[in-house]
Coordinates of C-alpha atoms in Angstrom, one line a residue:
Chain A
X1 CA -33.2 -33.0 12.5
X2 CA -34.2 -33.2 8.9
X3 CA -30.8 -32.2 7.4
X4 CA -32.7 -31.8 3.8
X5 CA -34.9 -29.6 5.2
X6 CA -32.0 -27.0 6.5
X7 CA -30.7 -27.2 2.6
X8 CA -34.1 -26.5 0.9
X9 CA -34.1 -23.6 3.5
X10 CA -30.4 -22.4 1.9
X11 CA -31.8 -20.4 -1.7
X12 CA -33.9 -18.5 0.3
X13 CA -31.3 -17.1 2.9
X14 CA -28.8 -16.2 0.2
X15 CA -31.7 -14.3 -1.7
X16 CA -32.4 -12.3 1.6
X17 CA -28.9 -11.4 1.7
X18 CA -28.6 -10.6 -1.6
X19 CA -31.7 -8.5 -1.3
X20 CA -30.0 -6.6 1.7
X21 CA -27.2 -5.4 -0.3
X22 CA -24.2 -8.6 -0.5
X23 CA -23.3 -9.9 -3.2
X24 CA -24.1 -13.0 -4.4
X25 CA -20.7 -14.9 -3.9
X26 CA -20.4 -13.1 -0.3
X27 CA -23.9 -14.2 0.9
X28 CA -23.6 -17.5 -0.8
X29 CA -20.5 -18.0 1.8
X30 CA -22.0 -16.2 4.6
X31 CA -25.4 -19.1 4.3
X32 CA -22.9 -22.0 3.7
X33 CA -21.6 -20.9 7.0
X34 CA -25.1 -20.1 9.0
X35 CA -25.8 -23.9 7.7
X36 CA -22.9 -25.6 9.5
X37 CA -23.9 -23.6 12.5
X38 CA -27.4 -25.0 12.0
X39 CA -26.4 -28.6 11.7
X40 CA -24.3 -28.2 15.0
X41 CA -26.5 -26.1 17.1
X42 CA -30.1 -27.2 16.1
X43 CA -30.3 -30.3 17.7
X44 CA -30.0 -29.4 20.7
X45 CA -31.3 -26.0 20.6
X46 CA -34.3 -25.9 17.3
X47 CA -35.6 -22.5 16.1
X48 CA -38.9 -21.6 16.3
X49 CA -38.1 -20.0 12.9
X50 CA -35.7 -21.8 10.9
X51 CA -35.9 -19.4 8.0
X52 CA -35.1 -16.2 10.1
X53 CA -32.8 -17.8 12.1
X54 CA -30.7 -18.6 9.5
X55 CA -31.2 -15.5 7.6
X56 CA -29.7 -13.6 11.1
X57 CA -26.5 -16.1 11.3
X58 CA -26.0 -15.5 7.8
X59 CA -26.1 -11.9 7.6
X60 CA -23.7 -11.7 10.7
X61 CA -21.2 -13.6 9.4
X62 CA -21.1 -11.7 5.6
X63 CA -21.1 -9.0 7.9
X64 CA -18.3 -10.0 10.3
X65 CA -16.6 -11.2 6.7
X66 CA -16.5 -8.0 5.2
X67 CA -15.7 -6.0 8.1
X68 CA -12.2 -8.2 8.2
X69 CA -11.9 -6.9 5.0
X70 CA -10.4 -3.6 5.8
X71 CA -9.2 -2.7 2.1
X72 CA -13.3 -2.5 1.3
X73 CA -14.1 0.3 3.9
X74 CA -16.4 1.7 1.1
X75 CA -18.6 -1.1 0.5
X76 CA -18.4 -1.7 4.8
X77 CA -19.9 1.3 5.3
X78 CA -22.8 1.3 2.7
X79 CA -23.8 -2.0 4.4
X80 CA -23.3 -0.7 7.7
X81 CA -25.9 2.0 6.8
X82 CA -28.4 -0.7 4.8
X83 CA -31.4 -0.7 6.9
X84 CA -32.2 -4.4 7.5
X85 CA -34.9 -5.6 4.9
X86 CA -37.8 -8.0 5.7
X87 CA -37.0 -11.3 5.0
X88 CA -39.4 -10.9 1.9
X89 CA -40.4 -13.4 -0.8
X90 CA -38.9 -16.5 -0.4
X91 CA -40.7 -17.7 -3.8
X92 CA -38.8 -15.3 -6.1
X93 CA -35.5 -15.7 -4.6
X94 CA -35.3 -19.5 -4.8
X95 CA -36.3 -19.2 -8.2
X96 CA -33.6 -16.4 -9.0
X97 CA -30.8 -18.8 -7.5
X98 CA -32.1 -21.8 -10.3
X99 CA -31.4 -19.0 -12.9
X100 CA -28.2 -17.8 -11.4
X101 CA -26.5 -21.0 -11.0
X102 CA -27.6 -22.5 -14.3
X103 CA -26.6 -18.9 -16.7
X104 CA -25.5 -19.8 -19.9
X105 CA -22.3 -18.0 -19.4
X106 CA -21.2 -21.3 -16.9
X107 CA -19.5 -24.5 -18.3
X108 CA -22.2 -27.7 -17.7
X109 CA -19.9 -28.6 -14.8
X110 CA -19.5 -25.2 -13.2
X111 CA -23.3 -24.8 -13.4
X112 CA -23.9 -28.5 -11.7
X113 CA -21.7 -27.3 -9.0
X114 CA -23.1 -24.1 -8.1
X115 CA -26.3 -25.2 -8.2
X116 CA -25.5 -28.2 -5.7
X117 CA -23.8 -25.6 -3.1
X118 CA -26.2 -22.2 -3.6
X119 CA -29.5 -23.9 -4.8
X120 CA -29.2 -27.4 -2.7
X121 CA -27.4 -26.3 0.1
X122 CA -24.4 -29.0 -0.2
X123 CA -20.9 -28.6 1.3
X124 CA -18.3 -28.3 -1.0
X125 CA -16.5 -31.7 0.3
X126 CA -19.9 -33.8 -0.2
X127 CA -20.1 -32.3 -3.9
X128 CA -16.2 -32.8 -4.5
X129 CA -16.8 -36.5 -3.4
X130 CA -19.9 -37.1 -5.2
X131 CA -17.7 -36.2 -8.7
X132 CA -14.8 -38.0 -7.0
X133 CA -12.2 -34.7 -7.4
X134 CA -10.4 -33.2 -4.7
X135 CA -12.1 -30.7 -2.5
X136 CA -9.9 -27.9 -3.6
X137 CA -10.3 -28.7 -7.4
X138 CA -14.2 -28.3 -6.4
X139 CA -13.8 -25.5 -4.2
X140 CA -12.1 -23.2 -7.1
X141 CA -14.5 -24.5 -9.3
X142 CA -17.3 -23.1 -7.2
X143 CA -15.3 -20.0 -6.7
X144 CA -14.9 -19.5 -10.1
X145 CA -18.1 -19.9 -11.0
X146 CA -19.7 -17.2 -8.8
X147 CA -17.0 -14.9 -10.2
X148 CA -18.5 -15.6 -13.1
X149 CA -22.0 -14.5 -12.3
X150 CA -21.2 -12.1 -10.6
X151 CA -22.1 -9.6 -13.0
X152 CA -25.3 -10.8 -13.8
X153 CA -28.3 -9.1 -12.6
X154 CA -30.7 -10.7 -11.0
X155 CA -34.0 -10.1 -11.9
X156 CA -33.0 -10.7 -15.2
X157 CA -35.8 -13.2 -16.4
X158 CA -34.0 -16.8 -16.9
X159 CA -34.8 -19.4 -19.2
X160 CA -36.1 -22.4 -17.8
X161 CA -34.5 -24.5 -20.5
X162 CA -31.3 -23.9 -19.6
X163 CA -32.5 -24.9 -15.9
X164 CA -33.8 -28.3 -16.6
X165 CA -30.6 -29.5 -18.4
X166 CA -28.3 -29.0 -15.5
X167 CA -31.3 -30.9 -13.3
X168 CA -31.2 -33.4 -15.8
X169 CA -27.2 -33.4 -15.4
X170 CA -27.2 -33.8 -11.8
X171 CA -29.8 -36.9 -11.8
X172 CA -28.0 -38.7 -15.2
X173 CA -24.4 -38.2 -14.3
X174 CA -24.3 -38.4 -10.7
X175 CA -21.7 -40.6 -9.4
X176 CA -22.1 -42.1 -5.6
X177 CA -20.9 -40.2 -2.6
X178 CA -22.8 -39.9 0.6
X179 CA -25.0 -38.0 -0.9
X180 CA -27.6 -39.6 -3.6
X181 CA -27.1 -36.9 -6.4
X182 CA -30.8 -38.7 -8.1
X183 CA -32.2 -37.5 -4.9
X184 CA -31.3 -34.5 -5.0
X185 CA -32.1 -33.4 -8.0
X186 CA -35.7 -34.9 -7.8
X187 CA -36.0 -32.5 -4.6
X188 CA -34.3 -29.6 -6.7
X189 CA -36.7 -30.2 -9.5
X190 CA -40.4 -30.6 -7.4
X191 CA -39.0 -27.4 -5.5
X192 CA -38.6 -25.8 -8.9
X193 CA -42.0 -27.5 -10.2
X194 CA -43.4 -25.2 -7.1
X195 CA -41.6 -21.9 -8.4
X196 CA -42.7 -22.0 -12.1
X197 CA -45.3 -23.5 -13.9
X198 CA -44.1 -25.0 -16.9
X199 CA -44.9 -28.4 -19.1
X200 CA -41.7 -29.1 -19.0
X201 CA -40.9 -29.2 -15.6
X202 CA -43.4 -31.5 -14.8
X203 CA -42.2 -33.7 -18.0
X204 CA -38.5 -33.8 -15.8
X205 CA -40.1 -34.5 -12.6
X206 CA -41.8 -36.9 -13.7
X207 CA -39.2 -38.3 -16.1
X208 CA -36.8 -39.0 -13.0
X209 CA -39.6 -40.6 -10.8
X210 CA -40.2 -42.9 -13.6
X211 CA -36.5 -43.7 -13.9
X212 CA -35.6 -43.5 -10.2
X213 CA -38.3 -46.0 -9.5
X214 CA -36.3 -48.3 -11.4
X215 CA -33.0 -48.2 -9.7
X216 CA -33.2 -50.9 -7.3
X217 CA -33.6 -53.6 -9.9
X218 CA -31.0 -51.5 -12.4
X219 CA -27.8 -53.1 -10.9
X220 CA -27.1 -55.9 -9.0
X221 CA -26.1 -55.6 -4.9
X222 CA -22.1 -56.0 -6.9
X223 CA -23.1 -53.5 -9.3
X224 CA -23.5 -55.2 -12.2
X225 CA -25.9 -53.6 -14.8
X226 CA -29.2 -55.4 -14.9
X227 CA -30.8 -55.2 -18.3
X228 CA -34.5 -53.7 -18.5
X229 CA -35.8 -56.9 -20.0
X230 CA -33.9 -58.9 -17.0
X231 CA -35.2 -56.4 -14.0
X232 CA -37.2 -58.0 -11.6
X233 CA -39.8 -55.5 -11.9
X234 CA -41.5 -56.6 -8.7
X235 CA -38.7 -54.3 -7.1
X236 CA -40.1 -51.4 -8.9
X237 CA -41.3 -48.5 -6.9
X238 CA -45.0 -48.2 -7.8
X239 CA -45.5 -45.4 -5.5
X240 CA -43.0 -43.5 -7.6
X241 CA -44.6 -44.9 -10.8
X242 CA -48.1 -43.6 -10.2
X243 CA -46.6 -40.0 -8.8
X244 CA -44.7 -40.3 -12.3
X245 CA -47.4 -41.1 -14.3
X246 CA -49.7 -38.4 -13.1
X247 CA -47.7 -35.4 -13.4
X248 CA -47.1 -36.8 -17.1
X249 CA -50.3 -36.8 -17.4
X250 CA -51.2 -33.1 -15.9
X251 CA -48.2 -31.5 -18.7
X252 CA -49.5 -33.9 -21.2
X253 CA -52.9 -31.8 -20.7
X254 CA -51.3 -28.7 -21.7
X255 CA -50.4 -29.7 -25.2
X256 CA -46.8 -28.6 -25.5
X257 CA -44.8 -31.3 -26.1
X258 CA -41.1 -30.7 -25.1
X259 CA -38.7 -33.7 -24.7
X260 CA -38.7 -34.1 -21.5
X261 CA -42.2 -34.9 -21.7
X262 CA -41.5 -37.5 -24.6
X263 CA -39.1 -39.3 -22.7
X264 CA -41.5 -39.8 -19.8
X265 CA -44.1 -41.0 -21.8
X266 CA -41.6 -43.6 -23.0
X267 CA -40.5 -44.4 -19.6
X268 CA -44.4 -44.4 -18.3
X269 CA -45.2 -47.5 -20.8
X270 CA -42.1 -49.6 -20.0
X271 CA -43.2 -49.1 -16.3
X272 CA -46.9 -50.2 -17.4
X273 CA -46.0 -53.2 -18.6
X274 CA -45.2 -56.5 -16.3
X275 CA -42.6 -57.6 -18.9
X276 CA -40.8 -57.0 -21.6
X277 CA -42.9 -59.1 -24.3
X278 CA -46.4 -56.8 -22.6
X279 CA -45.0 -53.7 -23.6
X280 CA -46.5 -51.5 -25.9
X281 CA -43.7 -51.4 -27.9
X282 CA -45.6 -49.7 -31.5
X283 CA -47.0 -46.7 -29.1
X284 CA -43.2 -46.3 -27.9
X285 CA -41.6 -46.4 -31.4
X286 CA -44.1 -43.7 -31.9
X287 CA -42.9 -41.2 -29.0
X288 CA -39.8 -42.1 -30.2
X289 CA -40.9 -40.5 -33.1
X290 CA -41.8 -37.7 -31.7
X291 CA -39.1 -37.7 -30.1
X292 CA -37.0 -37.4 -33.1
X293 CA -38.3 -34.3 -34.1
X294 CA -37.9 -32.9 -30.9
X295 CA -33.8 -32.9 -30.5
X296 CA -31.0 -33.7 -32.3
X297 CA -30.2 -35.8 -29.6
X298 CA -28.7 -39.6 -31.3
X299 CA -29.0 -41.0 -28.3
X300 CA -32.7 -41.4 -29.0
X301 CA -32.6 -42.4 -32.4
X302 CA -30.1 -45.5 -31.7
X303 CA -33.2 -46.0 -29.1
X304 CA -35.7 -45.7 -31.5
X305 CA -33.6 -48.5 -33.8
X306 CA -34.4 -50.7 -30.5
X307 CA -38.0 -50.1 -30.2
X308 CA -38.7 -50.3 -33.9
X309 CA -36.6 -54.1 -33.5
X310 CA -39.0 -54.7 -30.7
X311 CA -42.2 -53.7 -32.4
X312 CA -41.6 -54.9 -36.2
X313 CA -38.5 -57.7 -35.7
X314 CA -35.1 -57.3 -35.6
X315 CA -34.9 -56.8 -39.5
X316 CA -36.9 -53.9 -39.4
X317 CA -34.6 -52.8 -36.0
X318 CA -31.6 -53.4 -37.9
X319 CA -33.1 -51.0 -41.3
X320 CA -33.6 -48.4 -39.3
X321 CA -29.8 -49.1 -37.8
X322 CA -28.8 -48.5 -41.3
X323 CA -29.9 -45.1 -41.5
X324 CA -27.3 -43.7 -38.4
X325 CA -24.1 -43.5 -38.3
X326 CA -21.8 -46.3 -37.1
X327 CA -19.5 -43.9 -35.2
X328 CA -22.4 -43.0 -32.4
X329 CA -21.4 -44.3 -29.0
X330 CA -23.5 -47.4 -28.2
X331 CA -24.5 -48.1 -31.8
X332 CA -22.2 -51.5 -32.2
X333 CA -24.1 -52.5 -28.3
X334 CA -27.6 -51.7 -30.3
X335 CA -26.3 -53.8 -33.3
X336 CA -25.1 -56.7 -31.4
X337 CA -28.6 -56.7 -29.4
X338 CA -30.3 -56.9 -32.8
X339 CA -28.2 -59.2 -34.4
X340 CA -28.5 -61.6 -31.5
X341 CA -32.6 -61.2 -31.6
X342 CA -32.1 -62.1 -35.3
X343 CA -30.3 -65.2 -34.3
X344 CA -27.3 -64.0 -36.0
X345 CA -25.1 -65.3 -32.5
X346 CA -21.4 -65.4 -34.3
X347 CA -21.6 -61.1 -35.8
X348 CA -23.6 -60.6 -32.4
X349 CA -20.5 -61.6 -30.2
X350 CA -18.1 -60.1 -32.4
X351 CA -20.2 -56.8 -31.7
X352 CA -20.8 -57.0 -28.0
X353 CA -16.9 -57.5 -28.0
X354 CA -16.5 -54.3 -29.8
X355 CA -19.0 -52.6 -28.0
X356 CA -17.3 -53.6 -24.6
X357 CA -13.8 -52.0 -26.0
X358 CA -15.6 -48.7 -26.8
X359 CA -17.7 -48.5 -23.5
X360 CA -17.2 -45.6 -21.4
X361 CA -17.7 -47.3 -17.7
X362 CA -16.4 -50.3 -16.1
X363 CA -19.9 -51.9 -15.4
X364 CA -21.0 -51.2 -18.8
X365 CA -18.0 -52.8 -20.5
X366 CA -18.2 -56.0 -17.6
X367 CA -22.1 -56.3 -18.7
X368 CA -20.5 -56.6 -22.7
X369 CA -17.8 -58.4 -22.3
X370 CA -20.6 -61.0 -20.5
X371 CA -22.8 -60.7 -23.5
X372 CA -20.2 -61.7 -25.5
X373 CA -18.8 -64.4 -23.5
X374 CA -22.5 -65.9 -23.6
X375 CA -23.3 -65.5 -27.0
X376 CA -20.0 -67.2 -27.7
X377 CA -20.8 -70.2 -25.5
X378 CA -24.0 -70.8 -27.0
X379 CA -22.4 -70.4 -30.8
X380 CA -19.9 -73.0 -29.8
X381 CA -22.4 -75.2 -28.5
X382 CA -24.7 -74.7 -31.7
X383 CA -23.5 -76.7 -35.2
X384 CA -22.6 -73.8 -37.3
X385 CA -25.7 -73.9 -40.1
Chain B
X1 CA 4.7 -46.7 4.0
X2 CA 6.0 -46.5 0.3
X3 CA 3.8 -46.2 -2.4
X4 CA 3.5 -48.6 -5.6
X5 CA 1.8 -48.5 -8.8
X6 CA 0.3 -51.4 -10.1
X7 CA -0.1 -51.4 -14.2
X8 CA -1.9 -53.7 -16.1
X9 CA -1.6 -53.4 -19.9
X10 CA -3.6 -54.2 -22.4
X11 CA -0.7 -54.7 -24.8
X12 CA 3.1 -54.8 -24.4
X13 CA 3.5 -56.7 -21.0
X14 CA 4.9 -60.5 -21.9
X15 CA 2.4 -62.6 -22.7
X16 CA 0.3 -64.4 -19.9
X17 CA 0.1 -67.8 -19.5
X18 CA -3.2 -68.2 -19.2
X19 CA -4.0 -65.9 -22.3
X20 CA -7.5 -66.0 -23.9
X21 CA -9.5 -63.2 -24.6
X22 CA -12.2 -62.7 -22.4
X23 CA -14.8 -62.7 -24.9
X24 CA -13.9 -66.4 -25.1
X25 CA -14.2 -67.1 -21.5
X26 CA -17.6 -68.9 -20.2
X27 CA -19.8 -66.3 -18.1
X28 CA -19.5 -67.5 -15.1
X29 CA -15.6 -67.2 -15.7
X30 CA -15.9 -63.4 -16.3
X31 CA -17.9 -63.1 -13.7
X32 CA -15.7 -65.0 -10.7
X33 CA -13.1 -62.3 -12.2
X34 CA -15.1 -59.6 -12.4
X35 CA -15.5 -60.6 -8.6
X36 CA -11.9 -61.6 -8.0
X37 CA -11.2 -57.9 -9.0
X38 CA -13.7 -55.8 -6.8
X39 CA -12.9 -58.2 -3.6
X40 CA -9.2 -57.7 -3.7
X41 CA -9.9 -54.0 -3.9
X42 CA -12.4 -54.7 -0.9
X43 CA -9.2 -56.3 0.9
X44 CA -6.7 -53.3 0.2
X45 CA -9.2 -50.9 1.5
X46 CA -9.7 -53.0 5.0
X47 CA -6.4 -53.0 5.3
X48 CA -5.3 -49.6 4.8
X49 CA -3.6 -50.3 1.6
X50 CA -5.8 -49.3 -0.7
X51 CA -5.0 -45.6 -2.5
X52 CA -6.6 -45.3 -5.9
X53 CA -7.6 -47.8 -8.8
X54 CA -8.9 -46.7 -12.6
X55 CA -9.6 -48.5 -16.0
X56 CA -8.5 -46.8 -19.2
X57 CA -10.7 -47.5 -22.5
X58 CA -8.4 -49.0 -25.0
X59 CA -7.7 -46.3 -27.3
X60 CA -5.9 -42.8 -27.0
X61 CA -3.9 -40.2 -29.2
X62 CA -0.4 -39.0 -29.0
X63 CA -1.0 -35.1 -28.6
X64 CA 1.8 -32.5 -28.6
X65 CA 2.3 -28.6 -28.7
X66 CA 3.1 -27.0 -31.7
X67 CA 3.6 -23.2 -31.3
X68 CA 1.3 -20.6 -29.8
X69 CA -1.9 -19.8 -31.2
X70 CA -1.4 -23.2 -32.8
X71 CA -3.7 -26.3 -32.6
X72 CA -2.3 -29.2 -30.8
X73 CA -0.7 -31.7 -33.3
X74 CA -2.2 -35.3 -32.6
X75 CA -1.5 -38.8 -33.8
X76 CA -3.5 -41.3 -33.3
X77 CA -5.1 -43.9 -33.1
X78 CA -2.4 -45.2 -31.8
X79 CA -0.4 -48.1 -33.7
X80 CA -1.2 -51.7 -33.0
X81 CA 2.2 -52.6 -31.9
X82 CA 2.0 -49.4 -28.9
X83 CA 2.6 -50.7 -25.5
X84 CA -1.4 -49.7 -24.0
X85 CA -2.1 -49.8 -20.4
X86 CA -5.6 -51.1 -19.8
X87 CA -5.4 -49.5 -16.1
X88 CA -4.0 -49.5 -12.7
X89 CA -3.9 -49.8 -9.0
X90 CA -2.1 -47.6 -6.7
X91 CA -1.4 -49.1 -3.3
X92 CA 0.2 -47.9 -0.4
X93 CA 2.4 -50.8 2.0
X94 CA 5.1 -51.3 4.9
X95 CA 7.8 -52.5 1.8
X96 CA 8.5 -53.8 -1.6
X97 CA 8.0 -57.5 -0.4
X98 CA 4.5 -56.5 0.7
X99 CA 3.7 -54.7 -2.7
X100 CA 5.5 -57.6 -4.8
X101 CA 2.7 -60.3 -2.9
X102 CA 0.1 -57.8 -3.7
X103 CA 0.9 -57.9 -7.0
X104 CA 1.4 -61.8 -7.5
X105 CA -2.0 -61.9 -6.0
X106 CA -3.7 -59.4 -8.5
X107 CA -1.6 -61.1 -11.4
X108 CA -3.5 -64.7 -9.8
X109 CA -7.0 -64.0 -10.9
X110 CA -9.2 -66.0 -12.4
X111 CA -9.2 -66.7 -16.2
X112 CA -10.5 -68.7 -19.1
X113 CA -11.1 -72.7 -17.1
X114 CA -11.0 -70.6 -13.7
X115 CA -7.5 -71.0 -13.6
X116 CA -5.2 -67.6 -12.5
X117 CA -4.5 -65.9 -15.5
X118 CA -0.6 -65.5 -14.6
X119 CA -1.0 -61.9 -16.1
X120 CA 2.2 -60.0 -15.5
X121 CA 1.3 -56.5 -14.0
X122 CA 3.9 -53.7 -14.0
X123 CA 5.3 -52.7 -10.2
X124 CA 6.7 -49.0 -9.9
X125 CA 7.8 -47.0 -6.9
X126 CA 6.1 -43.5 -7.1
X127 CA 9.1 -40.9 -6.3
X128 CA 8.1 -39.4 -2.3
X129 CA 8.9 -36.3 -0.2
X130 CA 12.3 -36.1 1.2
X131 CA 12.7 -37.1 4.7
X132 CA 12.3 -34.4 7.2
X133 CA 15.3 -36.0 9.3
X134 CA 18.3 -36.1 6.8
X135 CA 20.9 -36.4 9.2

């Protein structure tokens, strides 16, 4: 049994039962439920339809859960009364749930939370350990959150901005559990890329293929961080690639740049290019550019300070270095790597060493502390000029 | 089973024997460390020993309340000669021998000319639950 499949299944059941009369946070519990049952009883005993099926488990149980709620005889009997609605569209109710789960009103981690349980179908333990908190810190944070939606109508109209970030939060800052949270939120975002059609969707999608395609080569089997220049990009997923590169393409079309689609295109010409010396690195400085004016985001102008080092020498990498500000996370890793393609070896050590005390993970700061150590090595071994 | 902490510091612990900074080691020494580190972990966890293990990032701030409806009152960075701890390891064994060789191991990892670093770790007890038999 396809146990992604059940999940895809799990916005659409809550939105039936929400459309019956329960609440959200009641038939989000009541389809977390029918799922187990799924899992257990479908392999033995499949459903002709999965969708109904669930949708009839579900509704018995937020049924069965509010009748053992005696103190709520009032809302009992409105639902006993509810005449039993067609399962109707699926389409707008999956798309309702993305809106839901992602409302301003929720903190970036209560958002990413909800929409893993209500929108992907997860169990709270596999989200708990994929943030590596306990399963009762995650299971009030998921409570909490639908008590905070729960006044929120919903057919308000959502904003798919606000959508794509917590997608884009779930692919970036996923840590491992059984459950690969990059996956994931490529699933959650082509199912979404289905719902609504929107430049920037597409931009994401294909932003994530681009970059997922790369994982293999990203770290080695310890988990050492494999630079882009050093990736063996024979391990690169070209089927990914070309999916990548064609949705790019199709939002490109469109002529409404957004970020996402920036940041794809940048990702679409490393992936072109068989090494790091074939890249185009003058048409990247110039979507970093456009970049630029898209966000506030420093991230990508340290980035940009890269490319330009790559396109017009590390002088011209390091001028436009100048112009941030030395406190932005990564900018002494940046410097070193430009010092270092400047030859400068002695201030490029000194940097990677003070990038590796300021680094945020432990595979990050091992992959500095080596650059250092190496750079150190070779200075040594080099007469001082 | 008792449980242990074991805390590696940055600064404050007595110096190592073997104490270079390991921007000054070769890279294949930080990396036989770097694999020293996550195949002792490895070992804990096949044993059933293994509880918890974290790295700190060498900086923090002193932080303390200062009346309600008040900001916190901070101080930091903190000052050079602050005892830091760099991280730890929390390990759970049969006895205190058990957790003092576990220990001697860690502090035996490789260093600057491959040679164990002698680092000396930190070794605390965590406080348990009271015995449900007490007489």
């Amino acid at each position: 049994m396809d146990e992604g499949l059940v999940r895809s299944l799990t916005p659409s059941v809550i939105g039936a039962l929400v459309r019956r009369g329960a609440d959200f946070a009641a038939a989000e519990d009541a389809t977390q439920e029918a799922l187990v049952e799924a899992l257990r009883r479908w392999p033995s005993d499949p459903p002709r339809d999965p969708t109904a099926w669930l949708v009839t488990v579900a509704w018995r149980k937020f049924l069965d859960a509010t009748r053992a709620q005696t103190s709520r005889r009032e809302r009992e009997l409105r639902v006993e009364r509810e005449p039993a609605a067609p399962v109707g569209s699926a389409h707008d109710d999956t798309l309702t749930l993305y809106f839901l789960c992602t409302h301003p009103s929720l903190t970036s981690a209560s958002a990413v939370a909800l929409t893993l349980r209500a929108v992907a179908g997860l169990s709270t333990r596999q989200i708990a350990e994929a943030y590596l908190v306990p399963e009762a810190t995650m299971a009030q944070r998921i409570s909490r959150a639908k008590r905070t939606v729960a006044g929120v109508r919903l057919d308000e109209p959502g904003d798919v901005g606000t959508v794509l970030r917590v997608l884009y939060l779930v692919f970036n800052e996923g840590f491992s559990g059984d459950v690969d949270l990059a996956a994931e939120a490529i699933r959650l975002t082509r199912q979404l890329a289905a719902l609504v059609d929107h430049e920037e969707v597409l931009g994401l999608l294909a932003l994530m293929l681009l970059h997922h395609a790369r994982r293999e080569a990203r770290r080695t089997a310890d988990g050492a961080v494999v630079p882009l220049a050093e990736q063996d990009r024979t391990r690169w997923d070209t089927a990914a690639i070309a999916e990548g590169v064609a949705l790019l393409q199709s939002a490109l079309a469109r002529d409404r740049l957004g970020e996402y689609q920036a940041q794809a295109a940048i990702a679409a010409l490393h992936a072109d290019a068989r090494t790091t010396a074939e890249t185009d690195w003058v048409q990247i400085v110039e979507w970093y550019d456009e970049l630029v004016s898209l966000t506030p985001n420093p991230v990508a102008r340290l980035n940009r300070a890269v490319a330009v080092g790559e396109a017009d020498g590390a002088r011209a990498g390091l001028a436009a270095l100048d112009e941030l500000d030395p406190g932005l996370p990564r900018y002494a890793a940046v410097a070193a790597h430009l010092h270092e393609r400047d030859g400068d070896l002695v201030t490029a050590a000194a940097l990677y060493a003070e990038a590796a005390r300021a680094a945020t993970s432990a595979a990050e700061r091992d992959h500095l502390v080596l650059q250092a150590a190496r750079l150190n090595q070779r200075a040594a071994a080099s007469p001082a000029p | 089973m008792a449980k242990y902490l074991l805390l590696k510091h940055y600064r404050g612990a007595p110096a190592a024997e073997n104490d270079v900074p390991m921007d000054r080691w070769t890279p294949e020494e930080v990396a036989a460390h770097i694999q020293f580190m996550q195949d002792f972990a490895s070992r804990l966890e096949e044993s059933g020993e293994f509880v918890d293990a974290q790295a700190l990032a060498p900086e923090g701030t002193w932080v303390r309340f200062d009346g309600e409806g008040r900001p916190p009152v901070t101080d930091g960075p903190f000052a050079e000669t602050k005892d830091l701890i760099a991280g730890w390891m929390a390990i759970d064994v049969d006895s205190r021998e058990r957790a003092l060789e576990l220990a001697a191991e860690l502090s035996s990892a490789p260093g600057a000319g491959g040679r164990p670093i002698h680092e000396w770790l930190e070794l605390r007890p965590f406080l348990s639950e009271p015995p449900t038999v007490t007489e």
